[in-house]
């Protein structure tokens, strides 16, 4: 199967593959010990393949080959100038705040209603009754960040 992409589309594909690889690599690193190999090389194989085609596509200036292991990678300059670093930092920020809000809201929801009562609620009722806890934490963090969080 061959896919025709413009130069701009291929550059976008490189960015998407890089970001996907960054997410997968982060999760795989968290879930494995130091002596355990990557749990799924399918992702790495696709990254390697897409990156290795960059020169042929006319984008060899943004992909380099590691002299030690022969693996292709995006240059540091491209990562920074293309906005990839900013996108990933914004993503991490968003995931942090959303996860924190969701976890605190769910904790408070459980404390308020109890597991037994919640297990008997229809999904619509759960959502309706948990939403105020979510809204409370979203407002708190939007207005104050972590300022009011105490140990």
PDB file of C-alpha atoms in Angstrom:
ATOM      1  CA  UNK A   1       0.000   0.000   0.000  1.00  0.00           C
ATOM      2  CA  UNK A   2       1.335   3.378  -0.960  1.00  0.00           C
ATOM      3  CA  UNK A   3       0.094   6.681   0.337  1.00  0.00           C
ATOM      4  CA  UNK A   4       0.548   9.992  -1.468  1.00  0.00           C
ATOM      5  CA  UNK A   5       1.144  12.955   0.844  1.00  0.00           C
ATOM      6  CA  UNK A   6       2.156  16.532   0.155  1.00  0.00           C
ATOM      7  CA  UNK A   7       5.274  17.841   1.905  1.00  0.00           C
ATOM      8  CA  UNK A   8       3.084  19.679   4.407  1.00  0.00           C
ATOM      9  CA  UNK A   9       0.971  16.571   5.058  1.00  0.00           C
ATOM     10  CA  UNK A  10       4.083  14.444   5.597  1.00  0.00           C
ATOM     11  CA  UNK A  11       5.474  16.980   8.045  1.00  0.00           C
ATOM     12  CA  UNK A  12       2.147  16.869   9.901  1.00  0.00           C
ATOM     13  CA  UNK A  13       2.299  13.063   9.875  1.00  0.00           C
ATOM     14  CA  UNK A  14       5.791  13.205  11.398  1.00  0.00           C
ATOM     15  CA  UNK A  15       4.460  15.449  14.151  1.00  0.00           C
ATOM     16  CA  UNK A  16       1.488  13.169  14.834  1.00  0.00           C
ATOM     17  CA  UNK A  17       3.674  10.068  14.911  1.00  0.00           C
ATOM     18  CA  UNK A  18       6.134  11.810  17.242  1.00  0.00           C
ATOM     19  CA  UNK A  19       3.357  12.823  19.643  1.00  0.00           C
ATOM     20  CA  UNK A  20       1.772   9.378  19.575  1.00  0.00           C
ATOM     21  CA  UNK A  21       5.153   7.790  20.201  1.00  0.00           C
ATOM     22  CA  UNK A  22       5.785  10.187  23.073  1.00  0.00           C
ATOM     23  CA  UNK A  23       2.491   9.184  24.747  1.00  0.00           C
ATOM     24  CA  UNK A  24       3.038   5.441  24.204  1.00  0.00           C
ATOM     25  CA  UNK A  25       6.686   5.603  25.303  1.00  0.00           C
ATOM     26  CA  UNK A  26       5.707   7.443  28.472  1.00  0.00           C
ATOM     27  CA  UNK A  27       3.124   4.800  29.337  1.00  0.00           C
ATOM     28  CA  UNK A  28       5.443   1.908  28.475  1.00  0.00           C
ATOM     29  CA  UNK A  29       8.269   3.381  30.562  1.00  0.00           C
ATOM     30  CA  UNK A  30       5.912   3.712  33.534  1.00  0.00           C
ATOM     31  CA  UNK A  31       4.734   0.099  33.233  1.00  0.00           C
ATOM     32  CA  UNK A  32       8.042  -1.709  32.834  1.00  0.00           C
ATOM     33  CA  UNK A  33      11.132  -2.277  34.897  1.00  0.00           C
ATOM     34  CA  UNK A  34      14.585  -1.153  33.764  1.00  0.00           C
ATOM     35  CA  UNK A  35      15.599  -4.601  32.481  1.00  0.00           C
ATOM     36  CA  UNK A  36      12.320  -5.304  30.648  1.00  0.00           C
ATOM     37  CA  UNK A  37      12.184  -4.531  26.905  1.00  0.00           C
ATOM     38  CA  UNK A  38       9.450  -2.457  25.214  1.00  0.00           C
ATOM     39  CA  UNK A  39       6.155  -4.223  25.700  1.00  0.00           C
ATOM     40  CA  UNK A  40       4.935  -3.589  22.152  1.00  0.00           C
ATOM     41  CA  UNK A  41       7.360  -2.985  19.308  1.00  0.00           C
ATOM     42  CA  UNK A  42       4.558  -2.439  16.765  1.00  0.00           C
ATOM     43  CA  UNK A  43       4.472   1.232  17.691  1.00  0.00           C
ATOM     44  CA  UNK A  44       8.239   1.611  17.469  1.00  0.00           C
ATOM     45  CA  UNK A  45       8.246  -0.140  14.088  1.00  0.00           C
ATOM     46  CA  UNK A  46       5.736   2.340  12.662  1.00  0.00           C
ATOM     47  CA  UNK A  47       7.609   5.319  14.105  1.00  0.00           C
ATOM     48  CA  UNK A  48      10.866   4.007  12.660  1.00  0.00           C
ATOM     49  CA  UNK A  49       9.250   3.431   9.254  1.00  0.00           C
ATOM     50  CA  UNK A  50       7.568   6.852   9.017  1.00  0.00           C
ATOM     51  CA  UNK A  51      10.670   8.694  10.232  1.00  0.00           C
ATOM     52  CA  UNK A  52      12.988   6.752   7.924  1.00  0.00           C
ATOM     53  CA  UNK A  53      10.933   7.880   4.893  1.00  0.00           C
ATOM     54  CA  UNK A  54      11.372  11.574   5.701  1.00  0.00           C
ATOM     55  CA  UNK A  55      14.454  12.053   3.552  1.00  0.00           C
ATOM     56  CA  UNK A  56      12.759  10.425   0.558  1.00  0.00           C
ATOM     57  CA  UNK A  57       9.761  12.734   1.122  1.00  0.00           C
ATOM     58  CA  UNK A  58      12.007  15.816   1.114  1.00  0.00           C
ATOM     59  CA  UNK A  59      12.150  16.323   4.878  1.00  0.00           C
ATOM     60  CA  UNK A  60      15.544  14.817   5.639  1.00  0.00           C
ATOM     61  CA  UNK A  61      16.562  18.056   7.333  1.00  0.00           C
ATOM     62  CA  UNK A  62      14.208  17.410  10.259  1.00  0.00           C
ATOM     63  CA  UNK A  63      15.034  13.741  10.833  1.00  0.00           C
ATOM     64  CA  UNK A  64      18.452  12.468  11.843  1.00  0.00           C
ATOM     65  CA  UNK A  65      19.827   8.983  12.360  1.00  0.00           C
ATOM     66  CA  UNK A  66      21.318   8.077  15.732  1.00  0.00           C
ATOM     67  CA  UNK A  67      24.915   7.051  15.113  1.00  0.00           C
ATOM     68  CA  UNK A  68      24.854   4.550  17.991  1.00  0.00           C
ATOM     69  CA  UNK A  69      21.736   2.537  17.175  1.00  0.00           C
ATOM     70  CA  UNK A  70      20.730   3.638  13.667  1.00  0.00           C
ATOM     71  CA  UNK A  71      17.303   4.822  14.845  1.00  0.00           C
ATOM     72  CA  UNK A  72      15.756   7.862  13.141  1.00  0.00           C
ATOM     73  CA  UNK A  73      14.592  10.745  15.319  1.00  0.00           C
ATOM     74  CA  UNK A  74      13.320  14.302  14.921  1.00  0.00           C
ATOM     75  CA  UNK A  75      15.974  16.949  15.437  1.00  0.00           C
ATOM     76  CA  UNK A  76      15.847  18.964  18.652  1.00  0.00           C
ATOM     77  CA  UNK A  77      15.547  22.157  16.578  1.00  0.00           C
ATOM     78  CA  UNK A  78      12.471  20.844  14.771  1.00  0.00           C
ATOM     79  CA  UNK A  79      10.872  19.654  18.016  1.00  0.00           C
ATOM     80  CA  UNK A  80      11.225  23.145  19.478  1.00  0.00           C
ATOM     81  CA  UNK A  81      10.555  25.281  16.384  1.00  0.00           C
ATOM     82  CA  UNK A  82       7.545  23.255  15.227  1.00  0.00           C
ATOM     83  CA  UNK A  83       5.679  23.791  18.493  1.00  0.00           C
ATOM     84  CA  UNK A  84       5.702  20.074  19.387  1.00  0.00           C
ATOM     85  CA  UNK A  85       7.212  20.751  22.810  1.00  0.00           C
ATOM     86  CA  UNK A  86       4.544  23.372  23.531  1.00  0.00           C
ATOM     87  CA  UNK A  87       1.741  21.072  22.361  1.00  0.00           C
ATOM     88  CA  UNK A  88       2.971  18.233  24.580  1.00  0.00           C
ATOM     89  CA  UNK A  89       3.411  20.539  27.577  1.00  0.00           C
ATOM     90  CA  UNK A  90      -0.135  21.882  27.078  1.00  0.00           C
ATOM     91  CA  UNK A  91      -1.382  18.298  26.796  1.00  0.00           C
ATOM     92  CA  UNK A  92       0.343  17.286  30.036  1.00  0.00           C
ATOM     93  CA  UNK A  93      -1.124  20.324  31.764  1.00  0.00           C
ATOM     94  CA  UNK A  94      -4.643  19.579  30.553  1.00  0.00           C
ATOM     95  CA  UNK A  95      -4.416  15.905  31.519  1.00  0.00           C
ATOM     96  CA  UNK A  96      -3.117  16.830  34.973  1.00  0.00           C
ATOM     97  CA  UNK A  97      -5.941  19.262  35.746  1.00  0.00           C
ATOM     98  CA  UNK A  98      -8.673  17.048  34.297  1.00  0.00           C
ATOM     99  CA  UNK A  99      -7.448  13.970  36.164  1.00  0.00           C
ATOM    100  CA  UNK A 100      -7.135  15.903  39.417  1.00  0.00           C
ATOM    101  CA  UNK A 101     -10.642  17.344  39.060  1.00  0.00           C
ATOM    102  CA  UNK A 102     -12.127  13.947  38.146  1.00  0.00           C
ATOM    103  CA  UNK A 103     -10.444  12.123  41.022  1.00  0.00           C
ATOM    104  CA  UNK A 104     -11.336  14.689  43.660  1.00  0.00           C
ATOM    105  CA  UNK A 105     -14.920  14.960  42.392  1.00  0.00           C
ATOM    106  CA  UNK A 106     -15.320  11.185  42.433  1.00  0.00           C
ATOM    107  CA  UNK A 107     -13.790  10.959  45.923  1.00  0.00           C
ATOM    108  CA  UNK A 108     -16.210  13.569  47.246  1.00  0.00           C
ATOM    109  CA  UNK A 109     -19.150  11.953  45.433  1.00  0.00           C
ATOM    110  CA  UNK A 110     -18.326   8.606  47.074  1.00  0.00           C
ATOM    111  CA  UNK A 111     -17.946  10.207  50.493  1.00  0.00           C
ATOM    112  CA  UNK A 112     -21.255  12.043  50.147  1.00  0.00           C
ATOM    113  CA  UNK A 113     -23.475   9.240  48.832  1.00  0.00           C
ATOM    114  CA  UNK A 114     -21.579   6.045  49.659  1.00  0.00           C
ATOM    115  CA  UNK A 115     -20.776   3.104  47.385  1.00  0.00           C
ATOM    116  CA  UNK A 116     -24.027   1.254  48.049  1.00  0.00           C
ATOM    117  CA  UNK A 117     -26.270   4.176  47.134  1.00  0.00           C
ATOM    118  CA  UNK A 118     -24.184   5.005  44.075  1.00  0.00           C
ATOM    119  CA  UNK A 119     -24.271   1.415  42.823  1.00  0.00           C
ATOM    120  CA  UNK A 120     -28.078   1.592  42.867  1.00  0.00           C
ATOM    121  CA  UNK A 121     -28.241   4.819  40.847  1.00  0.00           C
ATOM    122  CA  UNK A 122     -28.944   4.839  37.123  1.00  0.00           C
ATOM    123  CA  UNK A 123     -26.085   6.295  35.084  1.00  0.00           C
ATOM    124  CA  UNK A 124     -28.039   9.504  34.435  1.00  0.00           C
ATOM    125  CA  UNK A 125     -28.579  10.003  38.159  1.00  0.00           C
ATOM    126  CA  UNK A 126     -24.898   9.362  38.894  1.00  0.00           C
ATOM    127  CA  UNK A 127     -23.864  11.948  36.344  1.00  0.00           C
ATOM    128  CA  UNK A 128     -26.406  14.470  37.643  1.00  0.00           C
ATOM    129  CA  UNK A 129     -25.294  14.002  41.255  1.00  0.00           C
ATOM    130  CA  UNK A 130     -21.544  13.881  40.578  1.00  0.00           C
ATOM    131  CA  UNK A 131     -21.522  16.949  38.320  1.00  0.00           C
ATOM    132  CA  UNK A 132     -21.717  19.496  41.174  1.00  0.00           C
ATOM    133  CA  UNK A 133     -18.596  17.965  42.749  1.00  0.00           C
ATOM    134  CA  UNK A 134     -16.823  18.190  39.396  1.00  0.00           C
ATOM    135  CA  UNK A 135     -17.950  21.793  38.918  1.00  0.00           C
ATOM    136  CA  UNK A 136     -16.777  22.717  42.425  1.00  0.00           C
ATOM    137  CA  UNK A 137     -13.241  21.461  41.795  1.00  0.00           C
ATOM    138  CA  UNK A 138     -13.071  22.852  38.249  1.00  0.00           C
ATOM    139  CA  UNK A 139     -14.025  26.292  39.571  1.00  0.00           C
ATOM    140  CA  UNK A 140     -11.589  26.033  42.475  1.00  0.00           C
ATOM    141  CA  UNK A 141      -8.626  25.162  40.269  1.00  0.00           C
ATOM    142  CA  UNK A 142      -9.579  27.644  37.566  1.00  0.00           C
ATOM    143  CA  UNK A 143      -9.739  30.471  40.109  1.00  0.00           C
ATOM    144  CA  UNK A 144      -6.926  29.472  42.494  1.00  0.00           C
ATOM    145  CA  UNK A 145      -4.780  26.761  40.945  1.00  0.00           C
ATOM    146  CA  UNK A 146      -3.237  24.759  43.769  1.00  0.00           C
ATOM    147  CA  UNK A 147      -3.054  27.732  46.147  1.00  0.00           C
ATOM    148  CA  UNK A 148      -5.720  26.422  48.539  1.00  0.00           C
ATOM    149  CA  UNK A 149      -4.573  22.799  48.583  1.00  0.00           C
ATOM    150  CA  UNK A 150      -3.052  21.961  51.930  1.00  0.00           C
ATOM    151  CA  UNK A 151      -1.445  18.844  53.350  1.00  0.00           C
TER     152      UNK A 151
END
